[in-house]
Amino acid sequence: MITPAMVKKLREKTGAGMMDCKNALGEANGDIEKATEILRKKGLMDVAKRAGRITKQGIIEAYIHSNRKMGVLIEMDCETDFVARTDEFRALAHNLAMQVAATNPLYISRENIEEEVLQKEREIYKEQLKNSNKPEKVIEKIIEGKMEKFYQDMVLLEGQYIKDENKKVKDIVASVASKLGENIVVKRFVRFAIGE
């Protein structure tokens, strides 16, 4: 039997709605861990469905490093002004501004990288491996591995989240989008640093 205390515990753990929690607990036969997994899967599917929805609200967050020699402006967009004013959305914007300050990415997502840039990176890696005497298939796998590292270093959403290195930034954005029930988009950012 699903008790109100179980629903409350799951709500506190996941931030999901009461009926969603009740249904997930029913599906998981009262197992909180299984219900959490069910809600996470459902949330990620919902995030994917929302990805195409228009985002015309949002905020611009500023982060100035404590030594005042570096700063970031980031535009985060969402669907409604209501969500833009929530603490979770503002905290996400602030944390992503800090992420940009710390990691200095050049792109928001993989889709923002020009094809010429990707081709040039691949050519550089191929040149580095030219005299390695490795089979072509192995060289291709090494190049793909190096490209993944390039994405991780140069793309904001692909990078390891500075507050939890077991997660990527895109996972954090998806988690907040799932919790708030709206499409959330990092629209643009700029990083300023003295001497760069």
PDB file of N, CA and C in Angstrom, residues 86-167:
ATOM      1  N   THR A  86      12.134  31.574 -10.492  1.00  0.00           N
ATOM      2  CA  THR A  86      12.328  30.566  -9.441  1.00  0.00           C
ATOM      3  C   THR A  86      13.780  30.512  -8.976  1.00  0.00           C
ATOM      4  N   ASP A  87      13.950  30.117  -7.730  1.00  0.00           N
ATOM      5  CA  ASP A  87      15.299  29.988  -7.166  1.00  0.00           C
ATOM      6  C   ASP A  87      16.111  28.942  -7.920  1.00  0.00           C
ATOM      7  N   GLU A  88      15.473  27.825  -8.331  1.00  0.00           N
ATOM      8  CA  GLU A  88      16.184  26.753  -9.029  1.00  0.00           C
ATOM      9  C   GLU A  88      16.756  27.234 -10.356  1.00  0.00           C
ATOM     10  N   PHE A  89      15.951  28.001 -11.101  1.00  0.00           N
ATOM     11  CA  PHE A  89      16.398  28.504 -12.405  1.00  0.00           C
ATOM     12  C   PHE A  89      17.540  29.496 -12.221  1.00  0.00           C
ATOM     13  N   ARG A  90      17.407  30.388 -11.253  1.00  0.00           N
ATOM     14  CA  ARG A  90      18.457  31.382 -11.005  1.00  0.00           C
ATOM     15  C   ARG A  90      19.739  30.731 -10.509  1.00  0.00           C
ATOM     16  N   ALA A  91      19.588  29.705  -9.673  1.00  0.00           N
ATOM     17  CA  ALA A  91      20.767  28.985  -9.179  1.00  0.00           C
ATOM     18  C   ALA A  91      21.478  28.284 -10.334  1.00  0.00           C
ATOM     19  N   LEU A  92      20.692  27.701 -11.250  1.00  0.00           N
ATOM     20  CA  LEU A  92      21.286  27.049 -12.421  1.00  0.00           C
ATOM     21  C   LEU A  92      22.073  28.062 -13.247  1.00  0.00           C
ATOM     22  N   ALA A  93      21.469  29.225 -13.507  1.00  0.00           N
ATOM     23  CA  ALA A  93      22.148  30.262 -14.287  1.00  0.00           C
ATOM     24  C   ALA A  93      23.449  30.684 -13.600  1.00  0.00           C
ATOM     25  N   HIS A  94      23.392  30.870 -12.300  1.00  0.00           N
ATOM     26  CA  HIS A  94      24.590  31.272 -11.549  1.00  0.00           C
ATOM     27  C   HIS A  94      25.669  30.192 -11.626  1.00  0.00           C
ATOM     28  N   ASN A  95      25.267  28.944 -11.422  1.00  0.00           N
ATOM     29  CA  ASN A  95      26.234  27.845 -11.462  1.00  0.00           C
ATOM     30  C   ASN A  95      26.845  27.667 -12.846  1.00  0.00           C
ATOM     31  N   LEU A  96      26.056  27.897 -13.887  1.00  0.00           N
ATOM     32  CA  LEU A  96      26.602  27.778 -15.243  1.00  0.00           C
ATOM     33  C   LEU A  96      27.518  28.951 -15.577  1.00  0.00           C
ATOM     34  N   ALA A  97      27.234  30.124 -15.015  1.00  0.00           N
ATOM     35  CA  ALA A  97      28.153  31.256 -15.187  1.00  0.00           C
ATOM     36  C   ALA A  97      29.495  30.933 -14.516  1.00  0.00           C
ATOM     37  N   MET A  98      29.433  30.327 -13.331  1.00  0.00           N
ATOM     38  CA  MET A  98      30.660  29.896 -12.652  1.00  0.00           C
ATOM     39  C   MET A  98      31.385  28.823 -13.469  1.00  0.00           C
ATOM     40  N   GLN A  99      30.629  27.929 -14.081  1.00  0.00           N
ATOM     41  CA  GLN A  99      31.202  26.869 -14.927  1.00  0.00           C
ATOM     42  C   GLN A  99      31.977  27.487 -16.082  1.00  0.00           C
ATOM     43  N   VAL A 100      31.392  28.487 -16.723  1.00  0.00           N
ATOM     44  CA  VAL A 100      32.063  29.163 -17.844  1.00  0.00           C
ATOM     45  C   VAL A 100      33.334  29.851 -17.349  1.00  0.00           C
ATOM     46  N   ALA A 101      33.255  30.497 -16.195  1.00  0.00           N
ATOM     47  CA  ALA A 101      34.429  31.169 -15.632  1.00  0.00           C
ATOM     48  C   ALA A 101      35.548  30.166 -15.375  1.00  0.00           C
ATOM     49  N   ALA A 102      35.205  29.002 -14.835  1.00  0.00           N
ATOM     50  CA  ALA A 102      36.213  28.008 -14.447  1.00  0.00           C
ATOM     51  C   ALA A 102      36.794  27.238 -15.627  1.00  0.00           C
ATOM     52  N   THR A 103      35.955  26.936 -16.628  1.00  0.00           N
ATOM     53  CA  THR A 103      36.402  26.021 -17.687  1.00  0.00           C
ATOM     54  C   THR A 103      36.665  26.685 -19.034  1.00  0.00           C
ATOM     55  N   ASN A 104      36.191  27.906 -19.220  1.00  0.00           N
ATOM     56  CA  ASN A 104      36.407  28.673 -20.446  1.00  0.00           C
ATOM     57  C   ASN A 104      36.049  27.918 -21.731  1.00  0.00           C
ATOM     58  N   PRO A 105      34.803  27.408 -21.839  1.00  0.00           N
ATOM     59  CA  PRO A 105      34.406  26.741 -23.087  1.00  0.00           C
ATOM     60  C   PRO A 105      34.247  27.766 -24.208  1.00  0.00           C
ATOM     61  N   LEU A 106      34.319  27.283 -25.438  1.00  0.00           N
ATOM     62  CA  LEU A 106      34.153  28.185 -26.589  1.00  0.00           C
ATOM     63  C   LEU A 106      32.764  28.075 -27.212  1.00  0.00           C
ATOM     64  N   TYR A 107      32.077  26.960 -26.967  1.00  0.00           N
ATOM     65  CA  TYR A 107      30.788  26.699 -27.605  1.00  0.00           C
ATOM     66  C   TYR A 107      29.759  26.272 -26.562  1.00  0.00           C
ATOM     67  N   ILE A 108      28.477  26.462 -26.883  1.00  0.00           N
ATOM     68  CA  ILE A 108      27.408  26.015 -25.992  1.00  0.00           C
ATOM     69  C   ILE A 108      27.157  24.521 -26.183  1.00  0.00           C
ATOM     70  N   SER A 109      26.986  24.098 -27.440  1.00  0.00           N
ATOM     71  CA  SER A 109      26.707  22.691 -27.729  1.00  0.00           C
ATOM     72  C   SER A 109      27.507  22.248 -28.948  1.00  0.00           C
ATOM     73  N   ARG A 110      27.511  20.951 -29.185  1.00  0.00           N
ATOM     74  CA  ARG A 110      28.229  20.413 -30.355  1.00  0.00           C
ATOM     75  C   ARG A 110      27.718  21.029 -31.651  1.00  0.00           C
ATOM     76  N   GLU A 111      26.413  21.278 -31.679  1.00  0.00           N
ATOM     77  CA  GLU A 111      25.797  21.814 -32.899  1.00  0.00           C
ATOM     78  C   GLU A 111      26.303  23.216 -33.248  1.00  0.00           C
ATOM     79  N   ASN A 112      26.881  23.921 -32.279  1.00  0.00           N
ATOM     80  CA  ASN A 112      27.377  25.276 -32.518  1.00  0.00           C
ATOM     81  C   ASN A 112      28.762  25.309 -33.161  1.00  0.00           C
ATOM     82  N   ILE A 113      29.418  24.161 -33.266  1.00  0.00           N
ATOM     83  CA  ILE A 113      30.789  24.131 -33.793  1.00  0.00           C
ATOM     84  C   ILE A 113      30.737  24.040 -35.310  1.00  0.00           C
ATOM     85  N   GLU A 114      31.487  24.930 -35.966  1.00  0.00           N
ATOM     86  CA  GLU A 114      31.536  24.915 -37.424  1.00  0.00           C
ATOM     87  C   GLU A 114      32.222  23.636 -37.899  1.00  0.00           C
ATOM     88  N   GLU A 115      31.764  23.104 -39.023  1.00  0.00           N
ATOM     89  CA  GLU A 115      32.319  21.861 -39.573  1.00  0.00           C
ATOM     90  C   GLU A 115      33.814  21.998 -39.875  1.00  0.00           C
ATOM     91  N   GLU A 116      34.239  23.192 -40.312  1.00  0.00           N
ATOM     92  CA  GLU A 116      35.661  23.408 -40.623  1.00  0.00           C
ATOM     93  C   GLU A 116      36.533  23.207 -39.382  1.00  0.00           C
ATOM     94  N   VAL A 117      36.029  23.647 -38.223  1.00  0.00           N
ATOM     95  CA  VAL A 117      36.771  23.505 -36.964  1.00  0.00           C
ATOM     96  C   VAL A 117      36.940  22.022 -36.637  1.00  0.00           C
ATOM     97  N   LEU A 118      35.862  21.256 -36.792  1.00  0.00           N
ATOM     98  CA  LEU A 118      35.919  19.819 -36.504  1.00  0.00           C
ATOM     99  C   LEU A 118      36.875  19.112 -37.462  1.00  0.00           C
ATOM    100  N   GLN A 119      36.808  19.487 -38.747  1.00  0.00           N
ATOM    101  CA  GLN A 119      37.705  18.888 -39.741  1.00  0.00           C
ATOM    102  C   GLN A 119      39.164  19.166 -39.394  1.00  0.00           C
ATOM    103  N   LYS A 120      39.444  20.402 -39.003  1.00  0.00           N
ATOM    104  CA  LYS A 120      40.817  20.796 -38.668  1.00  0.00           C
ATOM    105  C   LYS A 120      41.321  20.001 -37.460  1.00  0.00           C
ATOM    106  N   GLU A 121      40.472  19.841 -36.442  1.00  0.00           N
ATOM    107  CA  GLU A 121      40.852  19.053 -35.265  1.00  0.00           C
ATOM    108  C   GLU A 121      41.178  17.620 -35.668  1.00  0.00           C
ATOM    109  N   ARG A 122      40.317  17.026 -36.491  1.00  0.00           N
ATOM    110  CA  ARG A 122      40.549  15.641 -36.928  1.00  0.00           C
ATOM    111  C   ARG A 122      41.860  15.525 -37.699  1.00  0.00           C
ATOM    112  N   GLU A 123      42.127  16.514 -38.572  1.00  0.00           N
ATOM    113  CA  GLU A 123      43.372  16.499 -39.346  1.00  0.00           C
ATOM    114  C   GLU A 123      44.594  16.587 -38.438  1.00  0.00           C
ATOM    115  N   ILE A 124      44.527  17.423 -37.407  1.00  0.00           N
ATOM    116  CA  ILE A 124      45.633  17.553 -36.453  1.00  0.00           C
ATOM    117  C   ILE A 124      45.880  16.212 -35.752  1.00  0.00           C
ATOM    118  N   TYR A 125      44.808  15.571 -35.283  1.00  0.00           N
ATOM    119  CA  TYR A 125      44.955  14.294 -34.593  1.00  0.00           C
ATOM    120  C   TYR A 125      45.505  13.220 -35.535  1.00  0.00           C
ATOM    121  N   LYS A 126      45.022  13.238 -36.792  1.00  0.00           N
ATOM    122  CA  LYS A 126      45.491  12.262 -37.781  1.00  0.00           C
ATOM    123  C   LYS A 126      46.981  12.449 -38.043  1.00  0.00           C
ATOM    124  N   GLU A 127      47.403  13.706 -38.159  1.00  0.00           N
ATOM    125  CA  GLU A 127      48.822  14.027 -38.388  1.00  0.00           C
ATOM    126  C   GLU A 127      49.678  13.540 -37.205  1.00  0.00           C
ATOM    127  N   GLN A 128      49.164  13.733 -35.991  1.00  0.00           N
ATOM    128  CA  GLN A 128      49.895  13.289 -34.797  1.00  0.00           C
ATOM    129  C   GLN A 128      50.089  11.777 -34.789  1.00  0.00           C
ATOM    130  N   LEU A 129      49.141  11.045 -35.356  1.00  0.00           N
ATOM    131  CA  LEU A 129      49.188   9.577 -35.330  1.00  0.00           C
ATOM    132  C   LEU A 129      49.751   8.963 -36.610  1.00  0.00           C
ATOM    133  N   LYS A 130      50.176   9.813 -37.555  1.00  0.00           N
ATOM    134  CA  LYS A 130      50.602   9.357 -38.882  1.00  0.00           C
ATOM    135  C   LYS A 130      51.683   8.280 -38.821  1.00  0.00           C
ATOM    136  N   ASN A 131      52.692   8.466 -37.978  1.00  0.00           N
ATOM    137  CA  ASN A 131      53.817   7.530 -37.920  1.00  0.00           C
ATOM    138  C   ASN A 131      53.715   6.545 -36.761  1.00  0.00           C
ATOM    139  N   SER A 132      52.504   6.291 -36.301  1.00  0.00           N
ATOM    140  CA  SER A 132      52.326   5.428 -35.126  1.00  0.00           C
ATOM    141  C   SER A 132      52.323   3.936 -35.469  1.00  0.00           C
ATOM    142  N   ASN A 133      52.261   3.601 -36.759  1.00  0.00           N
ATOM    143  CA  ASN A 133      52.215   2.201 -37.217  1.00  0.00           C
ATOM    144  C   ASN A 133      51.016   1.431 -36.655  1.00  0.00           C
ATOM    145  N   LYS A 134      49.948   2.141 -36.349  1.00  0.00           N
ATOM    146  CA  LYS A 134      48.736   1.484 -35.859  1.00  0.00           C
ATOM    147  C   LYS A 134      47.793   1.254 -37.045  1.00  0.00           C
ATOM    148  N   PRO A 135      46.953   0.214 -36.967  1.00  0.00           N
ATOM    149  CA  PRO A 135      45.981  -0.021 -38.042  1.00  0.00           C
ATOM    150  C   PRO A 135      44.999   1.164 -38.162  1.00  0.00           C
ATOM    151  N   GLU A 136      44.473   1.344 -39.364  1.00  0.00           N
ATOM    152  CA  GLU A 136      43.568   2.471 -39.644  1.00  0.00           C
ATOM    153  C   GLU A 136      42.362   2.492 -38.703  1.00  0.00           C
ATOM    154  N   LYS A 137      41.790   1.308 -38.408  1.00  0.00           N
ATOM    155  CA  LYS A 137      40.625   1.243 -37.506  1.00  0.00           C
ATOM    156  C   LYS A 137      40.986   1.738 -36.113  1.00  0.00           C
ATOM    157  N   VAL A 138      42.166   1.388 -35.647  1.00  0.00           N
ATOM    158  CA  VAL A 138      42.621   1.814 -34.317  1.00  0.00           C
ATOM    159  C   VAL A 138      42.836   3.326 -34.313  1.00  0.00           C
ATOM    160  N   ILE A 139      43.425   3.834 -35.376  1.00  0.00           N
ATOM    161  CA  ILE A 139      43.659   5.287 -35.495  1.00  0.00           C
ATOM    162  C   ILE A 139      42.327   6.031 -35.458  1.00  0.00           C
ATOM    163  N   GLU A 140      41.319   5.510 -36.170  1.00  0.00           N
ATOM    164  CA  GLU A 140      39.992   6.155 -36.175  1.00  0.00           C
ATOM    165  C   GLU A 140      39.380   6.189 -34.774  1.00  0.00           C
ATOM    166  N   LYS A 141      39.545   5.081 -34.025  1.00  0.00           N
ATOM    167  CA  LYS A 141      39.009   5.035 -32.656  1.00  0.00           C
ATOM    168  C   LYS A 141      39.741   6.033 -31.760  1.00  0.00           C
ATOM    169  N   ILE A 142      41.050   6.144 -31.930  1.00  0.00           N
ATOM    170  CA  ILE A 142      41.832   7.101 -31.144  1.00  0.00           C
ATOM    171  C   ILE A 142      41.387   8.527 -31.470  1.00  0.00           C
ATOM    172  N   ILE A 143      41.178   8.802 -32.755  1.00  0.00           N
ATOM    173  CA  ILE A 143      40.733  10.144 -33.177  1.00  0.00           C
ATOM    174  C   ILE A 143      39.363  10.451 -32.570  1.00  0.00           C
ATOM    175  N   GLU A 144      38.452   9.477 -32.592  1.00  0.00           N
ATOM    176  CA  GLU A 144      37.126   9.705 -32.001  1.00  0.00           C
ATOM    177  C   GLU A 144      37.237   9.968 -30.500  1.00  0.00           C
ATOM    178  N   GLY A 145      38.129   9.255 -29.833  1.00  0.00           N
ATOM    179  CA  GLY A 145      38.370   9.495 -28.408  1.00  0.00           C
ATOM    180  C   GLY A 145      38.892  10.903 -28.157  1.00  0.00           C
ATOM    181  N   LYS A 146      39.800  11.343 -29.017  1.00  0.00           N
ATOM    182  CA  LYS A 146      40.355  12.700 -28.889  1.00  0.00           C
ATOM    183  C   LYS A 146      39.280  13.757 -29.183  1.00  0.00           C
ATOM    184  N   MET A 147      38.382  13.448 -30.119  1.00  0.00           N
ATOM    185  CA  MET A 147      37.290  14.376 -30.420  1.00  0.00           C
ATOM    186  C   MET A 147      36.344  14.487 -29.223  1.00  0.00           C
ATOM    187  N   GLU A 148      36.067  13.369 -28.553  1.00  0.00           N
ATOM    188  CA  GLU A 148      35.215  13.413 -27.358  1.00  0.00           C
ATOM    189  C   GLU A 148      35.853  14.294 -26.287  1.00  0.00           C
ATOM    190  N   LYS A 149      37.165  14.184 -26.125  1.00  0.00           N
ATOM    191  CA  LYS A 149      37.895  15.017 -25.157  1.00  0.00           C
ATOM    192  C   LYS A 149      37.807  16.497 -25.579  1.00  0.00           C
ATOM    193  N   PHE A 150      37.915  16.756 -26.886  1.00  0.00           N
ATOM    194  CA  PHE A 150      37.773  18.114 -27.416  1.00  0.00           C
ATOM    195  C   PHE A 150      36.399  18.685 -27.048  1.00  0.00           C
ATOM    196  N   TYR A 151      35.336  17.882 -27.256  1.00  0.00           N
ATOM    197  CA  TYR A 151      33.983  18.334 -26.907  1.00  0.00           C
ATOM    198  C   TYR A 151      33.881  18.624 -25.412  1.00  0.00           C
ATOM    199  N   GLN A 152      34.432  17.741 -24.618  1.00  0.00           N
ATOM    200  CA  GLN A 152      34.374  17.901 -23.168  1.00  0.00           C
ATOM    201  C   GLN A 152      35.072  19.193 -22.722  1.00  0.00           C
ATOM    202  N   ASP A 153      36.181  19.521 -23.377  1.00  0.00           N
ATOM    203  CA  ASP A 153      36.952  20.713 -23.005  1.00  0.00           C
ATOM    204  C   ASP A 153      36.386  22.011 -23.585  1.00  0.00           C
ATOM    205  N   MET A 154      35.814  21.953 -24.775  1.00  0.00           N
ATOM    206  CA  MET A 154      35.443  23.173 -25.503  1.00  0.00           C
ATOM    207  C   MET A 154      33.953  23.486 -25.536  1.00  0.00           C
ATOM    208  N   VAL A 155      33.107  22.517 -25.137  1.00  0.00           N
ATOM    209  CA  VAL A 155      31.657  22.684 -25.244  1.00  0.00           C
ATOM    210  C   VAL A 155      31.048  22.712 -23.840  1.00  0.00           C
ATOM    211  N   LEU A 156      30.387  23.809 -23.506  1.00  0.00           N
ATOM    212  CA  LEU A 156      29.806  23.983 -22.174  1.00  0.00           C
ATOM    213  C   LEU A 156      28.951  22.793 -21.752  1.00  0.00           C
ATOM    214  N   LEU A 157      27.983  22.407 -22.571  1.00  0.00           N
ATOM    215  CA  LEU A 157      27.042  21.352 -22.183  1.00  0.00           C
ATOM    216  C   LEU A 157      27.674  19.970 -22.095  1.00  0.00           C
ATOM    217  N   GLU A 158      28.816  19.768 -22.739  1.00  0.00           N
ATOM    218  CA  GLU A 158      29.489  18.464 -22.726  1.00  0.00           C
ATOM    219  C   GLU A 158      30.494  18.334 -21.589  1.00  0.00           C
ATOM    220  N   GLY A 159      30.827  19.452 -20.948  1.00  0.00           N
ATOM    221  CA  GLY A 159      31.846  19.434 -19.908  1.00  0.00           C
ATOM    222  C   GLY A 159      31.381  18.785 -18.622  1.00  0.00           C
ATOM    223  N   GLN A 160      32.350  18.346 -17.817  1.00  0.00           N
ATOM    224  CA  GLN A 160      32.038  17.820 -16.491  1.00  0.00           C
ATOM    225  C   GLN A 160      31.597  18.978 -15.620  1.00  0.00           C
ATOM    226  N   TYR A 161      30.512  18.780 -14.906  1.00  0.00           N
ATOM    227  CA  TYR A 161      29.966  19.819 -14.039  1.00  0.00           C
ATOM    228  C   TYR A 161      30.923  20.050 -12.870  1.00  0.00           C
ATOM    229  N   ILE A 162      31.315  21.294 -12.633  1.00  0.00           N
ATOM    230  CA  ILE A 162      32.338  21.580 -11.612  1.00  0.00           C
ATOM    231  C   ILE A 162      31.880  21.235 -10.201  1.00  0.00           C
ATOM    232  N   LYS A 163      30.568  21.178  -9.970  1.00  0.00           N
ATOM    233  CA  LYS A 163      30.076  20.853  -8.626  1.00  0.00           C
ATOM    234  C   LYS A 163      29.811  19.362  -8.430  1.00  0.00           C
ATOM    235  N   ASP A 164      29.881  18.589  -9.517  1.00  0.00           N
ATOM    236  CA  ASP A 164      29.724  17.138  -9.439  1.00  0.00           C
ATOM    237  C   ASP A 164      30.320  16.542 -10.710  1.00  0.00           C
ATOM    238  N   GLU A 165      31.580  16.140 -10.639  1.00  0.00           N
ATOM    239  CA  GLU A 165      32.295  15.706 -11.838  1.00  0.00           C
ATOM    240  C   GLU A 165      31.808  14.379 -12.408  1.00  0.00           C
ATOM    241  N   ASN A 166      30.860  13.737 -11.730  1.00  0.00           N
ATOM    242  CA  ASN A 166      30.263  12.516 -12.273  1.00  0.00           C
ATOM    243  C   ASN A 166      29.152  12.837 -13.262  1.00  0.00           C
ATOM    244  N   LYS A 167      28.810  14.115 -13.384  1.00  0.00           N
ATOM    245  CA  LYS A 167      27.731  14.523 -14.282  1.00  0.00           C
ATOM    246  C   LYS A 167      28.242  15.534 -15.300  1.00  0.00           C
TER     247      LYS A 167
END
